[in-house]
Coordinates of C-alpha atoms in Angstrom, one line a residue:
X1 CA -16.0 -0.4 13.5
X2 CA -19.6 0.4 13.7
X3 CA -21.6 -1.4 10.8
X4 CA -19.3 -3.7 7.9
X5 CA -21.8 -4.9 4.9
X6 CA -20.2 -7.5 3.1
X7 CA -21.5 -9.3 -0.2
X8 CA -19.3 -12.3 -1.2
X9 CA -20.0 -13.6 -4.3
X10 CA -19.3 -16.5 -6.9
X11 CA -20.3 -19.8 -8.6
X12 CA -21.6 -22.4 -6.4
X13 CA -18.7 -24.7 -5.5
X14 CA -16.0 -21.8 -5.4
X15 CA -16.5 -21.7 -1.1
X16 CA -18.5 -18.7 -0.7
X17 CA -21.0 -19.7 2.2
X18 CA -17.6 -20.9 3.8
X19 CA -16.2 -17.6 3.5
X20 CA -19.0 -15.8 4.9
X21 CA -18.9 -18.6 7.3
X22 CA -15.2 -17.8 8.6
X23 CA -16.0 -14.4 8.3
X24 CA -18.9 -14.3 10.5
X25 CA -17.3 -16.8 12.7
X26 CA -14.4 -14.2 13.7
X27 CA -16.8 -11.6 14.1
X28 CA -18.4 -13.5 16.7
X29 CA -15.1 -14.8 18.4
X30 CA -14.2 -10.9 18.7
X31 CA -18.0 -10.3 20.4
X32 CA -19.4 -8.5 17.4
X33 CA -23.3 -8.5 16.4
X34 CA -23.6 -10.4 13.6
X35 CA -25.7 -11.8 10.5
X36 CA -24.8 -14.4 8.4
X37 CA -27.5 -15.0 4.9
X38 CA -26.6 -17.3 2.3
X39 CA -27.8 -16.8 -1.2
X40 CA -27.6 -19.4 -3.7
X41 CA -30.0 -20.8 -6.9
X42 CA -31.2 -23.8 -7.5
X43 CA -28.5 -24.9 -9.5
X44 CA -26.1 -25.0 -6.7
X45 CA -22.8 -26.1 -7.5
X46 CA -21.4 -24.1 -10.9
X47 CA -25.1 -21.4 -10.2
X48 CA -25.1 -18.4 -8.7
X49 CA -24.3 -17.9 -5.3
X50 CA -23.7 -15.1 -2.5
X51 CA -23.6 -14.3 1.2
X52 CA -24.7 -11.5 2.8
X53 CA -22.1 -11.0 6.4
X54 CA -23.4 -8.1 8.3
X55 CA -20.7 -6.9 11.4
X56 CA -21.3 -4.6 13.4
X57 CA -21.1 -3.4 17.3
X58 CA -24.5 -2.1 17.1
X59 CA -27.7 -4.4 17.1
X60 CA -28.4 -4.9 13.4
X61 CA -31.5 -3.9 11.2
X62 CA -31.7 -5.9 8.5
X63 CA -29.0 -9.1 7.6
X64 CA -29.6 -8.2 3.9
X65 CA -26.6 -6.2 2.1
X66 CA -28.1 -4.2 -0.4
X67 CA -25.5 -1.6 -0.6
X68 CA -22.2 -3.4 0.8
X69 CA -19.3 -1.8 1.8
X70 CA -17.2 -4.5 1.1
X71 CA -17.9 -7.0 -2.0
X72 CA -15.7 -9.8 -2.6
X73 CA -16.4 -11.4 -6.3
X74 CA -15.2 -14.5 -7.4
X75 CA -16.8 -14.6 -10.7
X76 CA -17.3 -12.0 -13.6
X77 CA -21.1 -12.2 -13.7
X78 CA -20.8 -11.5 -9.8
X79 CA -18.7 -8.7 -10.5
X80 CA -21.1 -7.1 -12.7
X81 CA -24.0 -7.3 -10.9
X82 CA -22.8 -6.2 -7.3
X83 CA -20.0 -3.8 -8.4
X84 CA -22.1 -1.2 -9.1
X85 CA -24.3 -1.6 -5.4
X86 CA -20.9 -0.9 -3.7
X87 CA -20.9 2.1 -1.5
X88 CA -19.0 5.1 -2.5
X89 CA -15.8 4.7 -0.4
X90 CA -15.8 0.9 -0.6
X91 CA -13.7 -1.9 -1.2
X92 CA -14.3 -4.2 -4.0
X93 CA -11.4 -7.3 -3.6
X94 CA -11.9 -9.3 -6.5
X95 CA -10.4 -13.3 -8.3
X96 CA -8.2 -11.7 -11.0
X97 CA -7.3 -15.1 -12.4
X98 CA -10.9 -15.7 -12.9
X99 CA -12.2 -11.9 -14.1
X100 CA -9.9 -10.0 -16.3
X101 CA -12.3 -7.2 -16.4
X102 CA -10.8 -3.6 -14.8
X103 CA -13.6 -2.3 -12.4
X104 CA -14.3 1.0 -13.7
X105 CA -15.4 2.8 -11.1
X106 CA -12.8 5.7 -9.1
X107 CA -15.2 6.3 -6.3
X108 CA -14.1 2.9 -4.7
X109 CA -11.1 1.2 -3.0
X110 CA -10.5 -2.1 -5.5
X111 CA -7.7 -5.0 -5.4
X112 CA -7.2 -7.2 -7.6
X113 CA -5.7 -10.0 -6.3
X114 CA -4.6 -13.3 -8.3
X115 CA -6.3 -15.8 -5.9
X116 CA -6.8 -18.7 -8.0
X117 CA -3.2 -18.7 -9.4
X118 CA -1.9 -18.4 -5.9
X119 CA -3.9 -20.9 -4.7
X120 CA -2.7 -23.7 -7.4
X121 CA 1.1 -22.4 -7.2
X122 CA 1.0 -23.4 -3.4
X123 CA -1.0 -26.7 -4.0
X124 CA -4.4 -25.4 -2.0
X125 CA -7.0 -25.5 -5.1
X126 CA -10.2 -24.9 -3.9
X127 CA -8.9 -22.2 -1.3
X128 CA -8.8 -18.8 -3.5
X129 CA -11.7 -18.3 -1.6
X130 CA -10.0 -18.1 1.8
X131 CA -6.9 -15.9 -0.4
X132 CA -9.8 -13.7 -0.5
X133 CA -10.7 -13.3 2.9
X134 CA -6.7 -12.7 4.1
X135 CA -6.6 -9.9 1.9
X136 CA -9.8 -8.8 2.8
X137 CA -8.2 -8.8 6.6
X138 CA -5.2 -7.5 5.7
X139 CA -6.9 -4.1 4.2
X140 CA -9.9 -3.9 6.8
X141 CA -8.7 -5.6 9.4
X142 CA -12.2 -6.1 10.6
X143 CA -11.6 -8.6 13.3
X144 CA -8.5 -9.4 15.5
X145 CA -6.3 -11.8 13.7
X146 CA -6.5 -14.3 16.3
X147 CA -10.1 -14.3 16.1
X148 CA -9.6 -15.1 12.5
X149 CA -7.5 -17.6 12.8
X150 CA -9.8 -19.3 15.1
X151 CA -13.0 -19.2 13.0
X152 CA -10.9 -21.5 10.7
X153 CA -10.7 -24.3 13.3
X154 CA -14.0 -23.6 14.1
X155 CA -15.4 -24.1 10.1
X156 CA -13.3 -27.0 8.9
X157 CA -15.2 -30.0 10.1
X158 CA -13.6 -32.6 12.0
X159 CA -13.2 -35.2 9.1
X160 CA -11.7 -32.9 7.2
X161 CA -9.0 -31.7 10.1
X162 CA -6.4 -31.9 7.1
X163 CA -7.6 -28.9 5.9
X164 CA -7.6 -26.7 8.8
X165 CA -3.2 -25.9 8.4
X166 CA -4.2 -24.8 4.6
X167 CA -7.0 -22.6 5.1
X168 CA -4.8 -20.9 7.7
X169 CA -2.0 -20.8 5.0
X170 CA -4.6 -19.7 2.6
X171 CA -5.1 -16.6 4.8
X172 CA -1.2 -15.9 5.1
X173 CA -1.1 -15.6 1.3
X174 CA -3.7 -13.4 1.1
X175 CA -2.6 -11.7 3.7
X176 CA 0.8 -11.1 2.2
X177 CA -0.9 -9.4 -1.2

């Protein structure tokens, strides 16, 4: 991998500085330069929100991605605004229980993936986010999957150690899509 640009993007309160979190965090565990920039406005929670993760195993320019090669959307407002910044050959992976909208662009890899629905069916609401990122993984495979797997013991905080098993099952079913 030389350079991976990669815009997540949502409503406040759908995990999306997590996600870059975890994302960044395996990129480090694997030794890769990285930047991590969260977005968000002043609404937070239920406003707009994104996270620039730049990976890379060169020294990095800029951590802004203005043109990502990877955008993960969580929201149809996100969708519309970023889908079009994607580079030609890019992947778009995007909430299809949330955004029922078809991307219409045939220059870009896109998945559709019904993260919010999975994530309810298996009793982990709050984790489409993390559905997200396993099938994110599963297509790019931009970090080892151990390294992975450890950036979620390294995110969950300690008083919330219950949630470290279903982040990691979170990934399994996104990687499994």
């Amino acid at each position: 991998m030389k350079t991976c640009n990669i815009l997540l993007a949502g409503f406040g309160g759908q995990g999306i500085l997590f996600a870059g979190k975890v994302l960044a965090y395996a990129g480090l565990i694997d030794n890769k330069q990285l930047t991590w920039l969260p977005s968000y406005g002043p609404e937070m929670r239920g406003g707009t929100c994104n996270c620039s993760v730049v990976m890379s195993d060169e020294s990095i320019g800029s951590p802004l991605v203005v043109t990502p090669d990877v955008l993960i959307a969580m929201n149809l407002p996100s969708l519309e605004k970023f889908a079009g910044k994607v580079v030609k050959g890019g992947t778009i992976i995007l909430d299809s229980s949330i955004i029922d909208k078809k991307v219409e662009r045939d220059d870009v890899n896109v998945f559709y993936v019904d993260a919010t629905k999975l994530a309810e069916e298996n009793g982990m609401e709050g984790l489409s986010n993390i559905i997200l990122v396993g099938k994110m993984f599963k297509e790019l495979g931009f970090c080892s999957e151990e390294a992975l797997f450890k950036a979620i013991d390294k995110c969950v905080p300690a008083r919330k150690a219950e949630m470290v098993e279903k982040n990691k099952e979170a990934l399994r079913i996104g990687m499994g899509q």
